Amino acid sequence: MNYETIVIGAGLAGMLAALVRAERGERVMMLAKGHGSTHWAAGCLDLLADADDPLGAINQLVQARPAHPYALAGVAALEQALARVRGVAEAAGYPLVGNAGRNLLMPTALGALRPTAFVPATMVNGEARQLGDGRPILIAGLHELRDFFPPLIAANLRAQGYAAEGVYLELPPVERSHDFNPVVMARLFERPAFRAEIGRQLATLVRKGGYARVGLPAVLGLYNAVEVVRELQALTGALIFEIPTLPTSVPGMRLFHAFEQALTKAGARIQIGGWVLRGEGSGSHLHAVFSEAASREQRHMARRWVLATGGIMGGGLRAEHTGVISETALGLPVRTPSGRSDWFQARFLDEAGHPVFRAGIAVDAQLRPLDAADQIVYTNVAVVGSALADCDPIREGCLEGIALATGFAAGQL
Amino acid sequence: MDHIELSLTQSLDHCIKCNICTSACPVAAVTDAFPGPKYVGPQAQRFRHEGQPVPDASVDYCSGCRVCNQVCPTGVKIAELNARARAQIVAERGLPLRNWLVARAGLVGRMSCGPHAPLLNFGLRLSPARWAVEKVIGIHRKAPLPASSTYTFRAWFRKHRAPATARRQVAFFHGCATNFYEPHVGKAAIAVLEHNGFEVLLPKQQCCGLPLISNGDFKAATSAHEANVQALVSYARQGIPIVGTSTSCTLTLKEEAPEILALHSEDVQAVAAGTYDIFEFLRSLAERGELKTDFRPIERHLPYHQPCQYRAHRLGSPAMDVLSLIPGLVLEESHAECCGIAGTYGLKKEKYQIGMDVGAKLFDMVKRSGSDLALCDSETCRWQITHATGVTSKHPIEILAEAYGLEL
């Protein structure tokens, strides 16, 4: 069917762009090859890592680096985007808290502290400045949950001066006996009897150890996490906080679900499992894209397109061993280091980062893709998120920030 | 090694172990018997080698719903890996009688359809009979078995008089369910197609072979598909679209049989490329402005479940797209991964409860809607929905025929 806008990609950038356009009354579809990067990330909003005041630092960055995605989208778009995404989360009963003017420091599954600007309300009690109030902290987990080791987390927090101890809880009786990945655990936490038993064990530990705060893996329910945290706080008398786990990320899935609800409410269509293979245009106008489907391709028609397919990690860019980096959906020209030998610095942990991760699509002020001669490739395409050039989102700690700012900006065009 | 085998083997290396598939898998969500698509798919595949015994049989608990393929961000062909792994188990250990039987939808349908159907239907509603069937054969006593029809769709079609105004032709693939259990679905499809100016042709056909594939009987599935290709290829070569109302049959003709059974002849490819699910076909007409829109308003709010096998066509929601053209009709999408029946999966004694647990989200949604009617494109899913909720379920084509005001 014919859409006014088709957004390709279901990460934060694509979801926000689709939502903003659908809320303007357009017929919108979000088309994606699979579940988006939300399921891989911590479910927090990183704006800029290397700053106490990310918003202030972004204001300086947009002056110094005019091709950076933040500069293209503008700081105002970032601020509006943050307000909108917080509204989406709030409407799903899953508020995001924080401040664009001050980074929070959140413990990771290794007990390191990671700067980020907004976190779900279920995590905020673990913020480092609160952990540093001198009162004892308990990090608790379950043996059955892989890749979450409370003693390791506690030891690393202690090494940084926080009074943390680690403990394993007993798995309450359940019919399941294996494969306790984060999502299975989250479903168990939706059962009142399960979390009541966890609460009982924690209450005993809190009483004996005098813990003021308890950190748990971020598996406290898929759909009602705020309620689960509140309930555990009531049972234990301690402040509860979630610590992100390895993928699949339950907090990321909650964010995805919140957007899914908002998009459905706004009348947008979602097609997951449609891998875009190519586009078809004439001159600088993109008419159609074709997605992989059973026995033949599916053709999609729209007046306007948003490309939100991600970088190398998300699969929007593909790095070949031959030294070529290509854009996978529309075959757009990629700004890339000239040869494969220039992709990487000599040192793995070089502070300047590796040039290959700044590869991406160059765009004009309206996010339209440009070729090597700076000519617009398609006038009706906007490129958003990690597919954009001149930014290394993971190293710069701005993955969600540029996704939201550019996604929102594409919604306004 | 055929190209699918090669792509399956290579796609193992595209798995980044993110567990998105396991998180989305509706079966792993409700039972320990199935450790999840990542484990039995890309991970276990590294331990499976020709000529060596299968290391782990838990892949038999894969329902084949293909949600894993749908959500995988890196394009691993998990469902195909699982189907082939199951066939390897069957090749090694043989096919149990029960699976042999439920895989033969055409044979069972032919035997039960006819004037004696009411008696048979009555018999199968008796609990001692179902108890015996469970004990002897292994079909769960509560599992939804369809009521057989007193006449076949083909017999009706032979007497059917087509309007003389047709300008174009389509070939109709009715599948076993429409022929033996639900001729009314086929009648609605014929009425809609004829209303849109098509002459409907009825090729010779047999079971698409999907139940054989999903029970691991690749030998019988291959001969079923080859026979269908032989019967259908002339239509495909003439450019006459092959259109079906059973979304899993059309998926089998388009993709499952060629890919899973490694059948890649030019004829197979021509049939695959010429086959359409009915709403895919109608949507393409609508996109070209060729679909009639003389709809009567239907002021109803209905729950709609897109079957997992329809999502596996990777076409979005063609039925939603077309039905949205009917004034007044509002569809509420289930957003449920699967109804749990997955063809023959939920009929089996040891899997019935898993199937019911898988479908719980959908059943809740249907019941909460308060509607006395639910829509769903796949026959076994409709039977499952009605079994679990007591709500009547129809194929979306029946609503479309109603909106056109067509006499059936």
PDB file of C-alpha atoms in Angstrom, chain A residues 1-3 27 29 32-36 39-40 146 175-184 187 223 247-249 253 260 264 269-275 291-300 313-314 318, chain B residues 16-20 22-25 28-35 39 69-75 251 254-255 272-276 280 283 286-287 312-317 320-322 324-325 333 335 361:
ATOM      1  CA  MET A   1       0.000   0.000   0.000  1.00  0.00           C
ATOM      2  CA  ASN A   2       1.166   3.534  -0.470  1.00  0.00           C
ATOM      3  CA  TYR A   3       2.680   5.342   2.459  1.00  0.00           C
ATOM      4  CA  ARG A  27       0.468   7.262   6.808  1.00  0.00           C
ATOM      5  CA  MET A  29       5.284   2.309   8.070  1.00  0.00           C
ATOM      6  CA  ALA A  32      12.960  -3.497   9.664  1.00  0.00           C
ATOM      7  CA  LYS A  33      14.908  -6.671   9.124  1.00  0.00           C
ATOM      8  CA  GLY A  34      14.661  -7.751  12.751  1.00  0.00           C
ATOM      9  CA  HIS A  35      14.537  -6.406  16.242  1.00  0.00           C
ATOM     10  CA  GLY A  36      16.498  -3.227  16.629  1.00  0.00           C
ATOM     11  CA  HIS A  39      17.601  -5.228  22.398  1.00  0.00           C
ATOM     12  CA  TRP A  40      21.395  -4.995  22.432  1.00  0.00           C
ATOM     13  CA  ARG A 146      24.339 -16.346  33.186  1.00  0.00           C
ATOM     14  CA  GLU A 175       8.920 -25.466  36.943  1.00  0.00           C
ATOM     15  CA  ARG A 176      11.833 -24.353  34.792  1.00  0.00           C
ATOM     16  CA  SER A 177      15.178 -26.015  35.246  1.00  0.00           C
ATOM     17  CA  HIS A 178      17.448 -24.555  32.602  1.00  0.00           C
ATOM     18  CA  ASP A 179      18.122 -21.691  30.241  1.00  0.00           C
ATOM     19  CA  PHE A 180      17.636 -18.704  32.503  1.00  0.00           C
ATOM     20  CA  ASN A 181      18.446 -15.925  30.092  1.00  0.00           C
ATOM     21  CA  PRO A 182      17.477 -12.363  31.090  1.00  0.00           C
ATOM     22  CA  VAL A 183      14.093 -12.567  29.377  1.00  0.00           C
ATOM     23  CA  VAL A 184      13.133 -15.843  31.062  1.00  0.00           C
ATOM     24  CA  ARG A 187       8.999 -13.307  32.926  1.00  0.00           C
ATOM     25  CA  TYR A 223       5.968  -5.067  31.437  1.00  0.00           C
ATOM     26  CA  PRO A 247      22.021  -9.039  25.786  1.00  0.00           C
ATOM     27  CA  THR A 248      19.210  -9.666  25.347  1.00  0.00           C
ATOM     28  CA  SER A 249      18.573  -6.427  27.228  1.00  0.00           C
ATOM     29  CA  MET A 253      12.982  -4.444  25.216  1.00  0.00           C
ATOM     30  CA  GLU A 260       5.519  -0.176  19.793  1.00  0.00           C
ATOM     31  CA  THR A 264       0.303   1.551  17.137  1.00  0.00           C
ATOM     32  CA  ARG A 269       2.345   0.143  10.733  1.00  0.00           C
ATOM     33  CA  ILE A 270       5.280  -2.013  11.796  1.00  0.00           C
ATOM     34  CA  GLN A 271       6.771  -4.717   9.586  1.00  0.00           C
ATOM     35  CA  ILE A 272       9.545  -6.693  11.246  1.00  0.00           C
ATOM     36  CA  GLY A 273      11.357  -9.337   9.202  1.00  0.00           C
ATOM     37  CA  GLY A 274      11.521  -7.305   5.986  1.00  0.00           C
ATOM     38  CA  TRP A 275      15.131  -7.014   4.905  1.00  0.00           C
ATOM     39  CA  SER A 291      12.553  -6.078   0.725  1.00  0.00           C
ATOM     40  CA  GLU A 292      13.418  -9.747   0.795  1.00  0.00           C
ATOM     41  CA  ALA A 293      10.339 -12.000   1.000  1.00  0.00           C
ATOM     42  CA  ALA A 294       9.307 -15.569   0.250  1.00  0.00           C
ATOM     43  CA  SER A 295       9.946 -16.411  -3.441  1.00  0.00           C
ATOM     44  CA  ARG A 296      10.108 -12.800  -4.635  1.00  0.00           C
ATOM     45  CA  GLU A 297      10.838  -9.335  -3.366  1.00  0.00           C
ATOM     46  CA  GLN A 298       8.185  -7.094  -1.868  1.00  0.00           C
ATOM     47  CA  ARG A 299       7.947  -3.613  -3.330  1.00  0.00           C
ATOM     48  CA  HIS A 300       7.201  -0.708  -1.000  1.00  0.00           C
ATOM     49  CA  MET A 313      27.135  -3.039  14.307  1.00  0.00           C
ATOM     50  CA  GLY A 314      23.507  -2.603  13.294  1.00  0.00           C
ATOM     51  CA  ARG A 318      28.847  -3.546   5.768  1.00  0.00           C
TER      52      ARG A 318
ATOM     53  CA  ILE B  16      26.317 -13.127  17.130  1.00  0.00           C
ATOM     54  CA  LYS B  17      24.704 -14.947  20.109  1.00  0.00           C
ATOM     55  CA  CYS B  18      22.588 -11.936  21.041  1.00  0.00           C
ATOM     56  CA  ASN B  19      19.707 -14.204  22.108  1.00  0.00           C
ATOM     57  CA  ILE B  20      17.086 -11.993  20.455  1.00  0.00           C
ATOM     58  CA  THR B  22      15.463 -16.989  22.194  1.00  0.00           C
ATOM     59  CA  SER B  23      13.838 -13.956  23.798  1.00  0.00           C
ATOM     60  CA  ALA B  24      11.165 -13.849  21.101  1.00  0.00           C
ATOM     61  CA  CYS B  25      10.603 -17.628  20.799  1.00  0.00           C
ATOM     62  CA  ALA B  28      11.029 -21.437  24.814  1.00  0.00           C
ATOM     63  CA  ALA B  29       8.978 -18.895  26.773  1.00  0.00           C
ATOM     64  CA  VAL B  30       6.687 -21.572  28.164  1.00  0.00           C
ATOM     65  CA  THR B  31       8.671 -24.810  28.390  1.00  0.00           C
ATOM     66  CA  ASP B  32      12.059 -26.203  29.279  1.00  0.00           C
ATOM     67  CA  ALA B  33      11.607 -28.946  26.695  1.00  0.00           C
ATOM     68  CA  PHE B  34      12.761 -26.509  24.031  1.00  0.00           C
ATOM     69  CA  PRO B  35      15.988 -24.720  24.941  1.00  0.00           C
ATOM     70  CA  TYR B  39      20.742 -23.478  20.958  1.00  0.00           C
ATOM     71  CA  ASN B  69      13.846 -15.815  11.565  1.00  0.00           C
ATOM     72  CA  GLN B  70      11.608 -12.812  11.728  1.00  0.00           C
ATOM     73  CA  VAL B  71      13.400 -11.123  14.625  1.00  0.00           C
ATOM     74  CA  CYS B  72      17.006 -12.154  13.926  1.00  0.00           C
ATOM     75  CA  PRO B  73      18.961  -8.987  13.216  1.00  0.00           C
ATOM     76  CA  THR B  74      21.700 -10.799  11.312  1.00  0.00           C
ATOM     77  CA  GLY B  75      19.721 -13.026   8.939  1.00  0.00           C
ATOM     78  CA  LEU B 251       4.198 -20.387   1.853  1.00  0.00           C
ATOM     79  CA  LYS B 254       6.626 -20.372  -2.514  1.00  0.00           C
ATOM     80  CA  GLU B 255       9.469 -21.212  -0.201  1.00  0.00           C
ATOM     81  CA  ALA B 272       7.231 -20.537  -6.358  1.00  0.00           C
ATOM     82  CA  ALA B 273       7.421 -17.272  -8.244  1.00  0.00           C
ATOM     83  CA  GLY B 274       3.842 -17.625  -9.512  1.00  0.00           C
ATOM     84  CA  THR B 275       2.142 -18.391  -6.175  1.00  0.00           C
ATOM     85  CA  TYR B 276       0.372 -15.807  -4.016  1.00  0.00           C
ATOM     86  CA  GLU B 280      -1.147 -10.664  -1.088  1.00  0.00           C
ATOM     87  CA  ARG B 283      -3.365  -6.127  -2.097  1.00  0.00           C
ATOM     88  CA  ALA B 286      -5.431  -2.594  -4.750  1.00  0.00           C
ATOM     89  CA  GLU B 287      -1.985  -1.048  -5.178  1.00  0.00           C
ATOM     90  CA  ALA B 312       6.858 -15.830   7.426  1.00  0.00           C
ATOM     91  CA  HIS B 313       5.901 -14.649   3.913  1.00  0.00           C
ATOM     92  CA  ARG B 314       7.604 -11.406   5.018  1.00  0.00           C
ATOM     93  CA  LEU B 315       4.975  -9.208   3.384  1.00  0.00           C
ATOM     94  CA  GLY B 316       3.696  -7.159   6.287  1.00  0.00           C
ATOM     95  CA  SER B 317      -0.070  -7.535   6.853  1.00  0.00           C
ATOM     96  CA  MET B 320      -5.089  -5.791   7.336  1.00  0.00           C
ATOM     97  CA  ASP B 321      -4.171  -3.596   4.377  1.00  0.00           C
ATOM     98  CA  VAL B 322      -7.061  -4.838   2.235  1.00  0.00           C
ATOM     99  CA  SER B 324      -8.828  -1.481   6.012  1.00  0.00           C
ATOM    100  CA  LEU B 325     -10.555  -0.435   2.772  1.00  0.00           C
ATOM    101  CA  GLU B 333      -4.154  -6.815  15.746  1.00  0.00           C
ATOM    102  CA  HIS B 335       0.484  -8.837  18.234  1.00  0.00           C
ATOM    103  CA  LYS B 361      -1.611 -14.172  25.034  1.00  0.00           C
TER     104      LYS B 361
END
